[in-house]
Coordinates of C-alpha atoms in Angstrom, one line a residue:
X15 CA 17.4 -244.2 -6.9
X16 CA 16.5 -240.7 -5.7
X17 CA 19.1 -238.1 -6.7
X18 CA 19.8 -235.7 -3.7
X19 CA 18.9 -232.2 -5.2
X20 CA 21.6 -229.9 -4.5
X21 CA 19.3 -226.4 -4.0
X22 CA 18.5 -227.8 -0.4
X23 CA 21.7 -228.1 0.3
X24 CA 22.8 -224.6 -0.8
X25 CA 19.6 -223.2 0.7
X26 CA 20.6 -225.0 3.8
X27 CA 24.5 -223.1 3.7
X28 CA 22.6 -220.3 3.2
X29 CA 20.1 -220.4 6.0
X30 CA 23.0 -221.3 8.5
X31 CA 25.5 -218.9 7.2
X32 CA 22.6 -216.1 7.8
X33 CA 21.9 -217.3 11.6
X34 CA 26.0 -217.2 12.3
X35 CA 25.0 -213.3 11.1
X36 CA 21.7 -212.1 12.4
X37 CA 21.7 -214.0 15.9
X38 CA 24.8 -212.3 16.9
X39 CA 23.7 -208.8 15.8
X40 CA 20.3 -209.3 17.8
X41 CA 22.4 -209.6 20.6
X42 CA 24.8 -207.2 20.4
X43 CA 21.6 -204.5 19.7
X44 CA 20.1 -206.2 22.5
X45 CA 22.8 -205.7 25.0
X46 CA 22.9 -202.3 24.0
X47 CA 19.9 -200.9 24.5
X48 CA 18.6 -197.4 24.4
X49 CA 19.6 -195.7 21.3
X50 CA 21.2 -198.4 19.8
X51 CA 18.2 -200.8 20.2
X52 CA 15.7 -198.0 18.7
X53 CA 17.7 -197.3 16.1
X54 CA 17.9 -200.7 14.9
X55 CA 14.1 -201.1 15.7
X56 CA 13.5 -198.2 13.3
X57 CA 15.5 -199.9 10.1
X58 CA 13.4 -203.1 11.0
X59 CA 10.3 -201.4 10.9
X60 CA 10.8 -199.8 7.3
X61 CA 12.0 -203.1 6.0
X62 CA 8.9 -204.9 7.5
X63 CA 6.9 -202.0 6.3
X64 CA 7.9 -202.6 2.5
X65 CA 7.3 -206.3 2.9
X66 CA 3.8 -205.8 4.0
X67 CA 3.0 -203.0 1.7
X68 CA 4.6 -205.0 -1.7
X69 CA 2.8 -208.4 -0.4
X70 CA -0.5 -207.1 0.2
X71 CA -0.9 -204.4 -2.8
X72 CA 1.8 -205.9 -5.5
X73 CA 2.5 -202.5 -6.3
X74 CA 5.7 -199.9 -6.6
X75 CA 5.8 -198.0 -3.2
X76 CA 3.3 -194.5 -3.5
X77 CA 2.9 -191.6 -1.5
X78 CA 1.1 -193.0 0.4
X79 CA 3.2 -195.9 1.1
X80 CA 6.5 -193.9 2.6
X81 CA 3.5 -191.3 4.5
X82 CA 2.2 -194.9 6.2
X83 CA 5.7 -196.1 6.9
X84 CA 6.6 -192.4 8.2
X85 CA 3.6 -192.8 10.6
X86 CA 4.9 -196.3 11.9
X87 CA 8.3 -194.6 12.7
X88 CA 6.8 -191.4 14.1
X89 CA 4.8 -193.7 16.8
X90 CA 7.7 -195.9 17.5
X91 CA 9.3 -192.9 18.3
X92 CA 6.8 -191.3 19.9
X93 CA 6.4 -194.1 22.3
X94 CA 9.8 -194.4 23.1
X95 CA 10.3 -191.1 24.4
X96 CA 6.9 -191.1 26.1
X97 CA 5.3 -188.1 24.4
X98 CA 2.0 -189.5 24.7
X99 CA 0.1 -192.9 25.8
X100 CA 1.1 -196.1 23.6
X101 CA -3.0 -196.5 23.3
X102 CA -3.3 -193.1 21.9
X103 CA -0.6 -193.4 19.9
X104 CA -1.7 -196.9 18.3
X105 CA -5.4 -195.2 17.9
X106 CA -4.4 -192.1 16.2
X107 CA -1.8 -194.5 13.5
X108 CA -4.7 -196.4 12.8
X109 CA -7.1 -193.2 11.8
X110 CA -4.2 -191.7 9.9
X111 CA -3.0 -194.7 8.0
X112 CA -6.8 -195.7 7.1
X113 CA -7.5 -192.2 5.8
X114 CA -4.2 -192.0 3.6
X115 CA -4.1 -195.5 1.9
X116 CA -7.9 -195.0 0.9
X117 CA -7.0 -191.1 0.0
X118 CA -4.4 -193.0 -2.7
X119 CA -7.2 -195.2 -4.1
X120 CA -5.0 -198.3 -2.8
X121 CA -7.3 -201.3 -1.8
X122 CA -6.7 -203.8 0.9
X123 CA -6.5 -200.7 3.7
X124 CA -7.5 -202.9 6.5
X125 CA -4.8 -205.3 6.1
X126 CA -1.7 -202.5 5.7
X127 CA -3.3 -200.4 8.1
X128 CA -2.8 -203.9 10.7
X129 CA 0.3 -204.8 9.1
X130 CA 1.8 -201.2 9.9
X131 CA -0.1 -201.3 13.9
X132 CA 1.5 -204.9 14.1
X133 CA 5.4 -203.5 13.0
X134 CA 4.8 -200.8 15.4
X135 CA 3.4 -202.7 18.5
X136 CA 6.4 -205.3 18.0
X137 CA 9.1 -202.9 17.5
X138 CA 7.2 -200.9 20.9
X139 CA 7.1 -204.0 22.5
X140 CA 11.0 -205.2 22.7
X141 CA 11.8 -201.9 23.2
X142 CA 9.8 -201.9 26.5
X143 CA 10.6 -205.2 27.3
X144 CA 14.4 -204.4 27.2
X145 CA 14.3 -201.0 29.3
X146 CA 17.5 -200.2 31.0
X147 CA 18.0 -202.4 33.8
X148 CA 20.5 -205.9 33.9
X149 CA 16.8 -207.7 34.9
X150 CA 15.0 -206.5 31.8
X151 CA 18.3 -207.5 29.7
X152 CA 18.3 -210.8 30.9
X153 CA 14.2 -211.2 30.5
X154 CA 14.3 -210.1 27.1
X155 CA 17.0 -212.7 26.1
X156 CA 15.1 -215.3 28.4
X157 CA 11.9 -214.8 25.6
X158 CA 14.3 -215.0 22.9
X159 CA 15.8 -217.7 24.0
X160 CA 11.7 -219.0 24.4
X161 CA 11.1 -218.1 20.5
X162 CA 14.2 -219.8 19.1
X163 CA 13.2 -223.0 21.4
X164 CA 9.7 -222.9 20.6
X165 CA 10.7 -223.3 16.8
X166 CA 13.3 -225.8 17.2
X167 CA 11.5 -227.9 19.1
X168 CA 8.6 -227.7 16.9
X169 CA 10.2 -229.0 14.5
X170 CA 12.1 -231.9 15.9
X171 CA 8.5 -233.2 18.0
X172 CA 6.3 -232.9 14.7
X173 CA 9.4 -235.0 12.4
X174 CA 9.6 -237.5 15.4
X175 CA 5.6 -238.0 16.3
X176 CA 3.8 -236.6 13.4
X177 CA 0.3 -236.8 13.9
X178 CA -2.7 -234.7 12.7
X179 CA -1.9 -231.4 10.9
X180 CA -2.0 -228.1 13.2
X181 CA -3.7 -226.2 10.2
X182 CA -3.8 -227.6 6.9
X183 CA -4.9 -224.9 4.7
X184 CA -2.6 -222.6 6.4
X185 CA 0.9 -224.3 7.6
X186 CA 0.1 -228.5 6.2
X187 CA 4.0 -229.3 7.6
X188 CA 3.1 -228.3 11.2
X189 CA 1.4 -230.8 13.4
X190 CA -0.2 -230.9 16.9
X191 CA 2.5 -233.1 18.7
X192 CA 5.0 -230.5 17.2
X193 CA 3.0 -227.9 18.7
X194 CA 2.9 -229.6 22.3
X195 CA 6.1 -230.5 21.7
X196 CA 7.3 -226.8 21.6
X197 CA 5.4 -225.8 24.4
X198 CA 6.7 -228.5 26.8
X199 CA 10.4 -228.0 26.3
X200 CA 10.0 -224.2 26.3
X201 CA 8.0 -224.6 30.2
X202 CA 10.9 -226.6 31.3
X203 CA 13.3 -223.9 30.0
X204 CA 10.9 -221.5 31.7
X205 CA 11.3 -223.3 35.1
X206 CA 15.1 -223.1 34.8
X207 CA 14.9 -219.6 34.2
X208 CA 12.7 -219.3 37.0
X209 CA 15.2 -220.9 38.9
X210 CA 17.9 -218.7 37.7
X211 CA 16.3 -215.9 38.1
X212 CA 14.8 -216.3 41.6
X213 CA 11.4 -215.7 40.4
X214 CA 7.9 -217.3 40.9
X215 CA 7.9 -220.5 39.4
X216 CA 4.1 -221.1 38.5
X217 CA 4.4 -217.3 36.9
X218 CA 7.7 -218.2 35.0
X219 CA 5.7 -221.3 34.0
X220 CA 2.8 -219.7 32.9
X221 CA 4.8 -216.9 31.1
X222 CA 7.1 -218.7 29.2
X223 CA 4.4 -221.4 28.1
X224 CA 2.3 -218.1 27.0
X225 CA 4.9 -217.2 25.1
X226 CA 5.5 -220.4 23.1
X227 CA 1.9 -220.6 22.6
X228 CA 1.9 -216.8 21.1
X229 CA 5.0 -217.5 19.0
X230 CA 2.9 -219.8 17.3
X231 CA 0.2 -218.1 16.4
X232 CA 2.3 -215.7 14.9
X233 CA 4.0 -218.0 12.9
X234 CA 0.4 -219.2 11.5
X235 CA -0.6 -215.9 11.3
X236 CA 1.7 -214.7 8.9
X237 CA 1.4 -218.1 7.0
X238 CA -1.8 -216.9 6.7
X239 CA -1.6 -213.0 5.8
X240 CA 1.0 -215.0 2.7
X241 CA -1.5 -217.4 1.4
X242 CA -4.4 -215.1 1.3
X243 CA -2.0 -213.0 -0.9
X244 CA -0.5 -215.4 -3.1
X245 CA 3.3 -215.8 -1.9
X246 CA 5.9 -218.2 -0.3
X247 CA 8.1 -215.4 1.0
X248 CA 7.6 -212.0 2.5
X249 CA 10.9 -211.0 1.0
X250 CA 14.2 -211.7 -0.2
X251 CA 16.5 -210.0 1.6
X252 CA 18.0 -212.6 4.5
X253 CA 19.6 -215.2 1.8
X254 CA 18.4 -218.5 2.6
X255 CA 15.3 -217.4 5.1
X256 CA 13.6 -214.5 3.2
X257 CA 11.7 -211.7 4.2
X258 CA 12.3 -209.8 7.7
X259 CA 9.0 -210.9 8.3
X260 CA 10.0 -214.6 7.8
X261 CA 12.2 -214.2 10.2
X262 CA 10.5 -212.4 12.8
X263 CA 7.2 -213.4 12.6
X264 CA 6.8 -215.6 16.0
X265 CA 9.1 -212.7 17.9
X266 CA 6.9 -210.0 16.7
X267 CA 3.8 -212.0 18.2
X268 CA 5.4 -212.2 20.9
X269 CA 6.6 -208.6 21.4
X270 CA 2.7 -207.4 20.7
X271 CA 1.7 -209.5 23.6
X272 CA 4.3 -207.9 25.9
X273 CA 3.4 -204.3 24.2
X274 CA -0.5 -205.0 25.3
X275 CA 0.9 -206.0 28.6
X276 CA 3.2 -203.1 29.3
X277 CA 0.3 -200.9 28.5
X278 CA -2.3 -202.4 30.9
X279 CA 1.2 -202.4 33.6
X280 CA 4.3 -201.2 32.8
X281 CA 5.7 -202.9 35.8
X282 CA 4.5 -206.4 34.8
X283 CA 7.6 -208.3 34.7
X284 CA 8.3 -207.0 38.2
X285 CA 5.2 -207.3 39.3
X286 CA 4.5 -211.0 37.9
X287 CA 7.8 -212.6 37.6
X288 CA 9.6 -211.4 40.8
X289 CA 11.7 -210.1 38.7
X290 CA 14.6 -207.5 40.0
X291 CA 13.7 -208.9 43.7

């Protein structure tokens, strides 16, 4: 007889305990906005800095390190209060990052100098996607809302159809019908909240099912970025889950989609969506 093995269950605790935590502090940042929202943007993109600089290099954080992770928060900022273009922004980061990691002898440049564009396209993204209206508020918890479904239902399709592996070298527990799975319960919620929101439905439908899509690829992504570099986690800080990373990896996908966006139309939700009619 198999002997239940009491780690999952703590590691379960643990996992729920942290949700009853984080979930309501995204909120309550979210809600807020402004200020509030960037400043909790900026401790989320030094944490997610560390994790990417310590997976990728293995090493004690250098000079070089805290100038890179300066330079992530200097563009989030920078952003924010519109001193310049996003795309300039992002290009300049990129040139200054490259030139300081290889100016500190540290290898793997490529993949911090991505890692540090990625924090700071995410963190640019929500940021944008929240603005300061009620509309952008309720958007932003609407692709939330998207993320957490996507992952749930995931899960729940691939235990209840199985079925051939999504990527076997990269995620083997992730299947296909999981994978359609999460993308047709996230279109339904995306037709409700097309509903609720008064918008265009085939738009809402073809956003929301975007964004399950993206969330995914995140999620493999950064399954990926840890195999090629050797490690289960991205960090230890959220007992039970992790890294930040861990955590966020599928929102962050998601929130460089919407930065892309908002720099080809800052209006796009308006525009797209209907939203705000």
């Amino acid at each position: 007889m198999n002997t239940p093995d009491p780690r999952r269950g703590d590691t379960l605790s643990l996992r729920v305990v942290s949700a009853a935590l984080m979930i309501p502090a995204g909120l309550f940042v979210v809600w807020c906005g402004g200020v509030v929202l960037l400043a909790a943007g900026i401790l989320c993109t030094a944490l997610m800095w560390r994790e990417v600089w310590n997976v990728t290099t293995k090493l004690a954080l250098n000079w070089s390190a805290y100038m890179v992770g300066a330079s992530v928060l200097i563009s989030v900022s920078l952003a924010y209060f519109q001193f310049l273009p996003s795309t300039a922004i992002a290009v300049i980061f990129c040139i200054v990052a490259y030139a300081l990691i290889k100016m500190s002898g540290v290898s793997s440049a490529i993949w911090l100098v991505v890692g540090g564009l990625i924090i700071g396209l995410a963190v640019h993204g929500l940021l944008e996607l929240r603005g300061q209206s009620d509309g952008r508020l309720y958007l932003t918890l609407i692709v939330m809302s998207a993320v957490w479904i996507t992952d749930i239902a995931a899960y729940f399709a691939g235990r209840g159809f199985g079925g051939p592996q999504l990527a076997p070298r990269n995620s083997p527990n992730k299947t296909w019908s999981g994978a359609a799975g999460a993308v047709i319960c996230t279109v339904l919620f995306g037709a409700l909240s097309a509903g609720i929101m008064q918008g265009h439905l085939i738009n809402w439908i073809i956003y929301i099912g975007l964004v399950s899509a993206i969330a995914q690829l995140g999620d493999l992504a950064e399954s990926r970025w840890k195999r090629t570099f050797g490690v289960k986690d991205s960090g230890a800080i959220i007992p039970g889950h992790g890294g930040i990373l861990d955590r966020l990896d599928s929102f962050s996908a998601v929130l460089v989609a919407h930065a892309i966006a908002f720099s080809i139309d800052p209006s796009f939700p308006e525009h797209a969506l209907g939203l705000g009619r």
